[in-house]
Coordinates of C-alpha atoms (C1' of nucleotides) in Angstrom, one line a residue:
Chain A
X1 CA 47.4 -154.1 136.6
X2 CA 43.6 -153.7 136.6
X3 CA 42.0 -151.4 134.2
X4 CA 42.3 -147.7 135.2
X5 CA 39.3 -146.4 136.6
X6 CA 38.2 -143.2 134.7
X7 CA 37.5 -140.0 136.6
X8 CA 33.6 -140.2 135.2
X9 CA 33.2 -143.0 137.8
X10 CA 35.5 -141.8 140.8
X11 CA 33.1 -138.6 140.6
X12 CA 30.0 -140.7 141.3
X13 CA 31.1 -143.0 143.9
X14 CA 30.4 -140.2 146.3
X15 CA 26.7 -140.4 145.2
X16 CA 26.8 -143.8 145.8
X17 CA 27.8 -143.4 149.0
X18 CA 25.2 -141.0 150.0
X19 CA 22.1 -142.7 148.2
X20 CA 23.6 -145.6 150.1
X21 CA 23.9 -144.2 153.4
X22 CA 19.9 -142.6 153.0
X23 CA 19.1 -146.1 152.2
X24 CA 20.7 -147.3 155.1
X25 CA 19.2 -145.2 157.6
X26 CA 16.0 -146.4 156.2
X27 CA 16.8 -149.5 157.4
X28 CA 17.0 -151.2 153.6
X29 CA 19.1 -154.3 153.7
X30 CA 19.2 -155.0 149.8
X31 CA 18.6 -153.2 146.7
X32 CA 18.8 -154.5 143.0
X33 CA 20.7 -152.3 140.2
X34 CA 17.9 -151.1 138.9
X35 CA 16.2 -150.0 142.1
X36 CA 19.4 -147.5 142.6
X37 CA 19.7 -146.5 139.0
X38 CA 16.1 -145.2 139.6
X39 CA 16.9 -143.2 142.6
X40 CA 20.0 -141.9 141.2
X41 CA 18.7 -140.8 138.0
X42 CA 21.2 -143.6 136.1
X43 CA 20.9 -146.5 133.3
X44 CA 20.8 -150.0 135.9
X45 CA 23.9 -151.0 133.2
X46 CA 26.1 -148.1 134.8
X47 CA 25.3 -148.9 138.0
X48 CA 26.4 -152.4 137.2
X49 CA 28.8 -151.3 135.4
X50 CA 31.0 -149.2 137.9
X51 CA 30.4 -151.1 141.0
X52 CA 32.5 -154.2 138.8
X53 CA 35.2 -151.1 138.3
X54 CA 36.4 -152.2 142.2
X55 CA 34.9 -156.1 142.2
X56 CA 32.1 -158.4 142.3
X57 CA 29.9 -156.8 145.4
X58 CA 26.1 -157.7 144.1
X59 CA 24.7 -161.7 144.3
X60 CA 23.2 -163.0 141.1
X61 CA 19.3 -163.6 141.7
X62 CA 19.8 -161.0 144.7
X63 CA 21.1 -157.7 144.1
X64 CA 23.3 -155.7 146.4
X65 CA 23.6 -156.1 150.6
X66 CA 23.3 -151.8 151.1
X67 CA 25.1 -151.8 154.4
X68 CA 28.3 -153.9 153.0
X69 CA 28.2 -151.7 149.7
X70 CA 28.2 -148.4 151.6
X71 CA 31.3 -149.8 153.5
X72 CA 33.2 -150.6 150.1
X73 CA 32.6 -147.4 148.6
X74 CA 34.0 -145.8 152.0
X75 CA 36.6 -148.0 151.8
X76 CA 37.6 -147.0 148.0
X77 CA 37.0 -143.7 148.6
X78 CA 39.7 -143.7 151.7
X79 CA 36.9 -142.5 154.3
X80 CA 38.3 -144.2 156.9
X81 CA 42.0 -143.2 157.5
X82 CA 42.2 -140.2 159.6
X83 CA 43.4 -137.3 157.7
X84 CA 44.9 -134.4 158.6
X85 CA 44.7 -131.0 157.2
X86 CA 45.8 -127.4 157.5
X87 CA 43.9 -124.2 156.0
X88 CA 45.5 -121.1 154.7
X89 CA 43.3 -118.1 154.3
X90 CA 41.4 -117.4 157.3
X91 CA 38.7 -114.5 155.2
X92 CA 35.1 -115.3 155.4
X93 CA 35.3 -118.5 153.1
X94 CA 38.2 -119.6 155.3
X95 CA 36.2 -119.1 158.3
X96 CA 33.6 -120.9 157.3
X97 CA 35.1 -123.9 155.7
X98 CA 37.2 -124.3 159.2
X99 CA 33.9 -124.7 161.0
X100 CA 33.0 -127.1 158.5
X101 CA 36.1 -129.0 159.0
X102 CA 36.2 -129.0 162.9
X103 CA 32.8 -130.4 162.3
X104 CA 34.0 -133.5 160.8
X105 CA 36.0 -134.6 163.5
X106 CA 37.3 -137.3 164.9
X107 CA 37.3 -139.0 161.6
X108 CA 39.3 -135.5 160.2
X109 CA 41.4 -133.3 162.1
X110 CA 41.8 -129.5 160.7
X111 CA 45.1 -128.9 163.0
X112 CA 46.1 -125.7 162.7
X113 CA 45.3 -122.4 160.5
X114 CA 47.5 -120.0 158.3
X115 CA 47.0 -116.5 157.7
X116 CA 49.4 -113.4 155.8
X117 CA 48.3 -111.5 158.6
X118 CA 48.1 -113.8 162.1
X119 CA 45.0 -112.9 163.8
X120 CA 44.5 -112.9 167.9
X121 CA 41.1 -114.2 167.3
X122 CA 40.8 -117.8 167.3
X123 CA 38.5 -119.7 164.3
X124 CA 37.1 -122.8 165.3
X125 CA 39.0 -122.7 169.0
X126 CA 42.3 -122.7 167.1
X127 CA 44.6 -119.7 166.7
X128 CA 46.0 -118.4 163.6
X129 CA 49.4 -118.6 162.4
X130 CA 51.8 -116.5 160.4
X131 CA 52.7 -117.9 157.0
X132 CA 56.7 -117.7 158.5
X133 CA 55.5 -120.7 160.7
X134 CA 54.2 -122.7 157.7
X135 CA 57.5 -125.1 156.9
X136 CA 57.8 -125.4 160.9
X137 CA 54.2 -126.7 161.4
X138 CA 54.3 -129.0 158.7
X139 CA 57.3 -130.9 159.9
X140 CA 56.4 -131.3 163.2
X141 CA 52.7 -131.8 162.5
X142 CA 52.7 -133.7 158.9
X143 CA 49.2 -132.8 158.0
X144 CA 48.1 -134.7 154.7
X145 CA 45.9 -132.2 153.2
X146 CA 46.0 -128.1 152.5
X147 CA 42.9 -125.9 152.4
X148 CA 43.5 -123.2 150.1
X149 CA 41.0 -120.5 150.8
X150 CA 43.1 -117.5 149.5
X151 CA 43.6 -115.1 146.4
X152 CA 44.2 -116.6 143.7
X153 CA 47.2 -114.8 142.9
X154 CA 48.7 -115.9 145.6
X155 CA 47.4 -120.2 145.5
X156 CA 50.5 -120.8 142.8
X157 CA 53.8 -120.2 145.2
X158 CA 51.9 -121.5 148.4
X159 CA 51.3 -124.4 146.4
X160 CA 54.7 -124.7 145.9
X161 CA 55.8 -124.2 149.4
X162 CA 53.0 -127.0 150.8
X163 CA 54.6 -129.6 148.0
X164 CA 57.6 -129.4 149.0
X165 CA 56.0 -129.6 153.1
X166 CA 55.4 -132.9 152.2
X167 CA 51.2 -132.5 151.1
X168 CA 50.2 -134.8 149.7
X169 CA 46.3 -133.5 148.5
X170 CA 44.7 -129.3 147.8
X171 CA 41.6 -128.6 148.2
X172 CA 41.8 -125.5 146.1
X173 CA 39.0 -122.9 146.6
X174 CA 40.7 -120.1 145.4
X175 CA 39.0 -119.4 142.3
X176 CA 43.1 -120.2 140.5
X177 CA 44.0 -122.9 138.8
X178 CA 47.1 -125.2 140.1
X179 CA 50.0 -126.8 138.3
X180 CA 52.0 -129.6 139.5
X181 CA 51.8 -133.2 140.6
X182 CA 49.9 -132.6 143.7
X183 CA 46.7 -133.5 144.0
X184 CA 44.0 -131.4 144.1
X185 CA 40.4 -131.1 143.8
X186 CA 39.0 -127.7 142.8
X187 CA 36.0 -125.7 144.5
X188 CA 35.7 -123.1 141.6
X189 CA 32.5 -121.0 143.0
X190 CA 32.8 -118.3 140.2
X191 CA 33.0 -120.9 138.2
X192 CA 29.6 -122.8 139.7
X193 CA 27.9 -119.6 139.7
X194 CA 28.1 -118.8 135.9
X195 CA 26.9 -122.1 134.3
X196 CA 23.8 -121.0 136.7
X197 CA 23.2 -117.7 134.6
X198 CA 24.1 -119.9 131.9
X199 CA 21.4 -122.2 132.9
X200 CA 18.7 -119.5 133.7
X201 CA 19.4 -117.9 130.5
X202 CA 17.4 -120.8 128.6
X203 CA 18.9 -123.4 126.0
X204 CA 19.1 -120.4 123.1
Chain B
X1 CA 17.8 -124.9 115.5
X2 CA 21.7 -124.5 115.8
X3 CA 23.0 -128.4 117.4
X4 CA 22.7 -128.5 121.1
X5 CA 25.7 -127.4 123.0
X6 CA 27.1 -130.3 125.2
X7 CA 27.2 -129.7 129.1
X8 CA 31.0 -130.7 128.4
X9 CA 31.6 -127.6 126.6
X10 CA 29.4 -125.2 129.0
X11 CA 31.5 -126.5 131.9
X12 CA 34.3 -125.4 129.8
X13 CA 33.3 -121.9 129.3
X14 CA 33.9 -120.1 132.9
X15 CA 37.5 -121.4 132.5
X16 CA 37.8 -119.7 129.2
X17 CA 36.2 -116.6 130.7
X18 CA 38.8 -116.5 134.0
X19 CA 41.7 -117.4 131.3
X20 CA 40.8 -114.7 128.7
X21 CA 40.2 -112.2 131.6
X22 CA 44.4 -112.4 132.4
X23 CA 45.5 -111.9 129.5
X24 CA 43.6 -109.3 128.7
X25 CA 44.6 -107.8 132.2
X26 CA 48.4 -108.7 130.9
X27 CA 47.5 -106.8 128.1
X28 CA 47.9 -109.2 125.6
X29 CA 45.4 -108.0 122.7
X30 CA 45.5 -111.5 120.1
X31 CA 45.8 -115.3 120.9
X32 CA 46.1 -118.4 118.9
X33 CA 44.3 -121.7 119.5
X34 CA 47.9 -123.1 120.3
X35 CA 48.5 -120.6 122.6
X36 CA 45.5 -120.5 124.9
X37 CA 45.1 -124.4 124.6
X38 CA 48.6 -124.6 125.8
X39 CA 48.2 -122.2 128.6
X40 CA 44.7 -124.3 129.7
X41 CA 45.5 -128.1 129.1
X42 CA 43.7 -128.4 126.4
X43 CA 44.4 -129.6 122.4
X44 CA 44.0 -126.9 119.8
X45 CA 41.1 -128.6 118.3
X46 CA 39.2 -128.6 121.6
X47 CA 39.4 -124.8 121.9
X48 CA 38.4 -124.3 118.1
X49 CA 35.5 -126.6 118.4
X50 CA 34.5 -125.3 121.8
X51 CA 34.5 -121.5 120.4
X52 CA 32.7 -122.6 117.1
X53 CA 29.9 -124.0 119.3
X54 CA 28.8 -120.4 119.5
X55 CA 30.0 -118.7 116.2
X56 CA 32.8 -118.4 114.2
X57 CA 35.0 -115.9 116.9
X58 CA 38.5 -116.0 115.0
X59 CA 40.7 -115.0 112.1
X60 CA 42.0 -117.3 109.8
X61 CA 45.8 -116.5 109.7
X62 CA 45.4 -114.7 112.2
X63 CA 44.1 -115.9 115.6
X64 CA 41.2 -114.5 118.5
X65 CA 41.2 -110.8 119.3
X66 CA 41.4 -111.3 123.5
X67 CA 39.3 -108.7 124.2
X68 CA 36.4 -109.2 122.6
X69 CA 36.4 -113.2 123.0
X70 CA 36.4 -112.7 126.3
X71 CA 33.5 -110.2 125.7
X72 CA 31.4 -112.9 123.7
X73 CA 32.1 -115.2 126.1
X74 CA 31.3 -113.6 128.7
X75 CA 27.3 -112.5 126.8
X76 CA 27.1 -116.4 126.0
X77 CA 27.2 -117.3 130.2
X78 CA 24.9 -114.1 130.7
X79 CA 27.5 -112.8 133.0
X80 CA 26.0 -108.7 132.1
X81 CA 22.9 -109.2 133.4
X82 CA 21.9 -108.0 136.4
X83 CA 20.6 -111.1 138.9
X84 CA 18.9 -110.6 141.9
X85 CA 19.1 -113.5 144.4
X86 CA 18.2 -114.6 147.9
X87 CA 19.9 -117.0 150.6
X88 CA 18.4 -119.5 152.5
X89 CA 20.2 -120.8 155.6
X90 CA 22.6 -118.1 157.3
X91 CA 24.7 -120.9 159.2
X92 CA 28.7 -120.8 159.0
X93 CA 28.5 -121.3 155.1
X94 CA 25.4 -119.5 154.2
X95 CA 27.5 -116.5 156.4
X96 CA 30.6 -116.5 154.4
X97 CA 28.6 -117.3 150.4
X98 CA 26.4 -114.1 152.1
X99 CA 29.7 -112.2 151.7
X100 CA 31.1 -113.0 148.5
X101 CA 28.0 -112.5 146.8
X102 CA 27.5 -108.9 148.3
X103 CA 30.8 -108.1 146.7
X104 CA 29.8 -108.9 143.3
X105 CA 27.7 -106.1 143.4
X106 CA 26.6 -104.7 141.3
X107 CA 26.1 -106.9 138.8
X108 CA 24.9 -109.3 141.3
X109 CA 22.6 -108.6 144.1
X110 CA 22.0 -110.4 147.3
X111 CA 18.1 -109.0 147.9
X112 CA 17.0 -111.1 150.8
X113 CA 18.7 -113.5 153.9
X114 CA 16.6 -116.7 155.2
X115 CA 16.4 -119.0 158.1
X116 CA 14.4 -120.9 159.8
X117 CA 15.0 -118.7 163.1
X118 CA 15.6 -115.1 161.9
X119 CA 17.9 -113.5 163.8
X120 CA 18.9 -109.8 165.1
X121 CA 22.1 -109.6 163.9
X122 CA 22.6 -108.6 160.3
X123 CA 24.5 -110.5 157.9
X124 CA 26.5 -108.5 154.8
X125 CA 24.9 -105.5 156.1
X126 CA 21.3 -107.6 155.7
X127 CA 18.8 -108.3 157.9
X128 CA 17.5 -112.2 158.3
X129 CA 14.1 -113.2 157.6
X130 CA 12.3 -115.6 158.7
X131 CA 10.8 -118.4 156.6
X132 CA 7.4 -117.1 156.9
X133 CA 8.1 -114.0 155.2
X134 CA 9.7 -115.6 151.8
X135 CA 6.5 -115.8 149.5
X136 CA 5.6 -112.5 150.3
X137 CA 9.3 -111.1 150.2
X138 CA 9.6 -113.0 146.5
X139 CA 6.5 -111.4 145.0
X140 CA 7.3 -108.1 145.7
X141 CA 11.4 -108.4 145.3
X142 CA 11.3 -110.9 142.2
X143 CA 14.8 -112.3 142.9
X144 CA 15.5 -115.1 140.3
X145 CA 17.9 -117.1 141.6
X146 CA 18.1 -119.0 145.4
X147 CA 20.9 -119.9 147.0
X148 CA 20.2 -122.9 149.7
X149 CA 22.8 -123.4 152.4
X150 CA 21.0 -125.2 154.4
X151 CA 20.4 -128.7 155.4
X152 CA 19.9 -131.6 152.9
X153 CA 16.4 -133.1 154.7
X154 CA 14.5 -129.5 154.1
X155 CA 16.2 -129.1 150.9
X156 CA 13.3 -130.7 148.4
X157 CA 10.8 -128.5 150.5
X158 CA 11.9 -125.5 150.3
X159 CA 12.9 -125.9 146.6
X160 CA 9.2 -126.3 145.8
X161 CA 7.9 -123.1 147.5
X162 CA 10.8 -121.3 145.8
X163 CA 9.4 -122.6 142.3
X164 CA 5.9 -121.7 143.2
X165 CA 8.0 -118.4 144.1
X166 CA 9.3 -118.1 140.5
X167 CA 12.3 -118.8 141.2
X168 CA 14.6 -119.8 138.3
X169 CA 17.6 -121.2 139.2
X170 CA 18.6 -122.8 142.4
X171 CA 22.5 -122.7 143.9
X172 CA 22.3 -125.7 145.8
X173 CA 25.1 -126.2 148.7
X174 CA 23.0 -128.5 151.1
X175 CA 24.7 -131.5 149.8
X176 CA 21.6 -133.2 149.3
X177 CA 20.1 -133.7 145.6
X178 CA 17.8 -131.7 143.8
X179 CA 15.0 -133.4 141.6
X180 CA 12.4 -130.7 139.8
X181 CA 12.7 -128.8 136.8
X182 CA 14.3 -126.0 137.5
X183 CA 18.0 -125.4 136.7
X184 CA 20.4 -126.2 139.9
X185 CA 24.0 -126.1 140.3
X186 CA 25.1 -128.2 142.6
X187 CA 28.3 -127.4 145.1
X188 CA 28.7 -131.0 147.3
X189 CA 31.6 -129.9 149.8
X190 CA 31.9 -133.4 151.0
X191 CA 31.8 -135.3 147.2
X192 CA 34.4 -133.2 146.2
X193 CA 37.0 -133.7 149.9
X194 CA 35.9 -137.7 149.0
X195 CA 37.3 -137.2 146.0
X196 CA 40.4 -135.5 147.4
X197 CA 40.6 -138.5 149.6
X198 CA 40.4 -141.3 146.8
X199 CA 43.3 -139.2 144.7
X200 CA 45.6 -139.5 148.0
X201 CA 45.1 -143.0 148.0
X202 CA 47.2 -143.5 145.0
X203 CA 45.9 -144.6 141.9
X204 CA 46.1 -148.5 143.0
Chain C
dT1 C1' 13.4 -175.9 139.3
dA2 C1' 11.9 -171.3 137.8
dG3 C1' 12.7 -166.5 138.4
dA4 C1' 15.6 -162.8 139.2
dT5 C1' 19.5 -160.2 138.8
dT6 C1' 24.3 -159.9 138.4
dG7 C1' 28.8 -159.7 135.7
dT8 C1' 30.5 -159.0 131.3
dT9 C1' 30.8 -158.7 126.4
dA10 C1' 29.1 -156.3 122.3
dA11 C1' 26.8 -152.2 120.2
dT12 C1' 26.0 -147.5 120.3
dC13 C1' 26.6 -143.0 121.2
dG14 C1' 29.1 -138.8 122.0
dA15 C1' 33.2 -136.2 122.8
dT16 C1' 37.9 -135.5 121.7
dT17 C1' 41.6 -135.4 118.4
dA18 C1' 43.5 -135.2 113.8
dA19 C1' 43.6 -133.5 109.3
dC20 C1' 43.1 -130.3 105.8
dA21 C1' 40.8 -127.1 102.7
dA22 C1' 39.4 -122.3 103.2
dT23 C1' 41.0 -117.8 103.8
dC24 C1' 43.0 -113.9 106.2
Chain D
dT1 C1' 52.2 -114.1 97.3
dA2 C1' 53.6 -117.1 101.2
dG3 C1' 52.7 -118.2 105.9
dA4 C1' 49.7 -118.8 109.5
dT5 C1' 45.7 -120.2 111.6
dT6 C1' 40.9 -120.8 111.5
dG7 C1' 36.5 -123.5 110.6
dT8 C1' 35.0 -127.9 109.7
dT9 C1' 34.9 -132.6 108.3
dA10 C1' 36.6 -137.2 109.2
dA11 C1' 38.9 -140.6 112.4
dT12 C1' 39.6 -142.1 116.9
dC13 C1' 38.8 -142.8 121.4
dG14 C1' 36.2 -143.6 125.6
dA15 C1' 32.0 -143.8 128.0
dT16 C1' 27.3 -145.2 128.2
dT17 C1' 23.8 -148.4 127.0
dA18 C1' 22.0 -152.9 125.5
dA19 C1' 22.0 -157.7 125.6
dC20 C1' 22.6 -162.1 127.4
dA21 C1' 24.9 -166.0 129.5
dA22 C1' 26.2 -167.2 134.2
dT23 C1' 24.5 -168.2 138.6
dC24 C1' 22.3 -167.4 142.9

DNA sequence: TAGATTGTTAATCGATTAACAATC
DNA sequence: TAGATTGTTAATCGATTAACAATC
């Protein structure tokens, strides 16, 4: 019905949120447009402009109330429901990204971790599972989200296997890129790495 | 003198590199902007206008020669060079990105580990350092790039002593935002799973 | 009320797509 | 040569910026 929001906004309103949630802690109660397009580094008309994307949150004469603006964008960005989320890939990245995960909780739970070769070491006080009990977990557990932290030759047919487990969002860090109607935000660190040199190596 | 390449394009570029690099390990020697648009997402014109940025690559009639696009794609992100780069912040994360850089060697190499309590135990084979030590360390090692996995309040500090350091590019995974001239790519774990979270939402 | 600042429409800018002449 | 496909110019599309009327 609305207009469709493009993906240029979507990928700010996580700035939002976290200029808004500094601002916050600060103990700021209002800010105008063009106070936050300073801080962010954006025109005061963009500001304005994607905020009205998802409704009329600022006050003519006024500006914006931080703390009920920081609960909209966490709102719109689906912050609140509790996800749930597997990880497949338990190598260093894997390990790592778990940890991060656990971190999160209550608000996310990482419930249970995949390996091709199931280790007796736990990761994040959970144990790792054989890929065999993937389909089993899934159905009994209904995690939302997959972590992919594995070869990317391999990203493509687990994909597969997680759609039809019922995920419904990847969070792809395996360096691959997926096909398919899932979801999926990509972590491409290669990828992040070489527009660095590129960066370093001057504007030619 | 040439017209400024657009950060659109840039962003574009590793993804050429990765899908040039199969096919060249297929062994495919020739592609046509059809092809390799097809195989990426992308419209024929985008990849002609995208490899004409940087010189006229192709064949008329003919198509790309893989092998050596991928070669001049690879010069134009400054892949060949040999960077030297230190880590700052050897948590969970600054643990694991410790790793995968040490296996890029040796075209990349990880000179120095950081944190604010250095610590016996070696990382990647790598002692830790403490923060004490990291003028000192960067005049005599010269590393140009930093990678910062640490946490987003000492973030801005510690970028200023590493550009008083000469250091020329930052690879920023605190989360927090970087302001300052030198070049910074930015890895934000928890924009990117918000934006996971918004795309599970459904597109409303 | 007067001043401030939003919401929203219109203008501009830049990036993507289409078209086609050049040429291998 | 005829066919294919690039390089490049022109047209379109979408996103950003500017402007201003609405209104708190």
């Amino acid at each position: 019905m609305g207009k469709k929001i493009s993906i240029a906004v979507i990928r700010r309103l996580p700035r939002y949120y976290r200029h808004l949630s500094e601002l916050s802690s600060m103990g700021i109660t209002k800010i105008s447009s063009t106070e936050l397009s300073k801080k962010m580094g954006l025109t005061a008309s963009q500001v304005r402009q994607d905020l009205n994307c998802f409704g009329g949150f600022g006050r003519q004469g006024y500006g914006y109330q931080v703390e009920s603006l920081f609960a909209e964008i966490g709102a719109i960005l689906g912050i609140d429901r509790d996800y749930r989320a597997i990880l497949i890939g338990v190598g260093n990245l894997g390990s790592a990204i778990s940890r991060y995960l656990s971190a999160l909780s209550p608000f996310f739970s990482l419930v249970g971790l995949f390996d091709i070769e199931p280790k007796k070491t736990k990761v994040a006080g959970k144990e790792i599972l054989g890929m065999n009990e993937l389909e089993g977990f899934c159905k009994k557990e209904k995690p939302q989200i997959a972590v992919l932290t594995l070869p990317p030759e391999v990203a493509p047919e687990v994909a597969d296997r997680l759609k039809k487990c019922g995920i419904k969002g990847i969070w792809n860090f395996s360096g691959g890129e997926l096909k398919g109607d899932v979801p999926c935000e990509n972590v491409h660190l290669a990828d992040s790495l070489m527009i660095l040199f590129y960066q370093i190596g001057g504007e030619k």
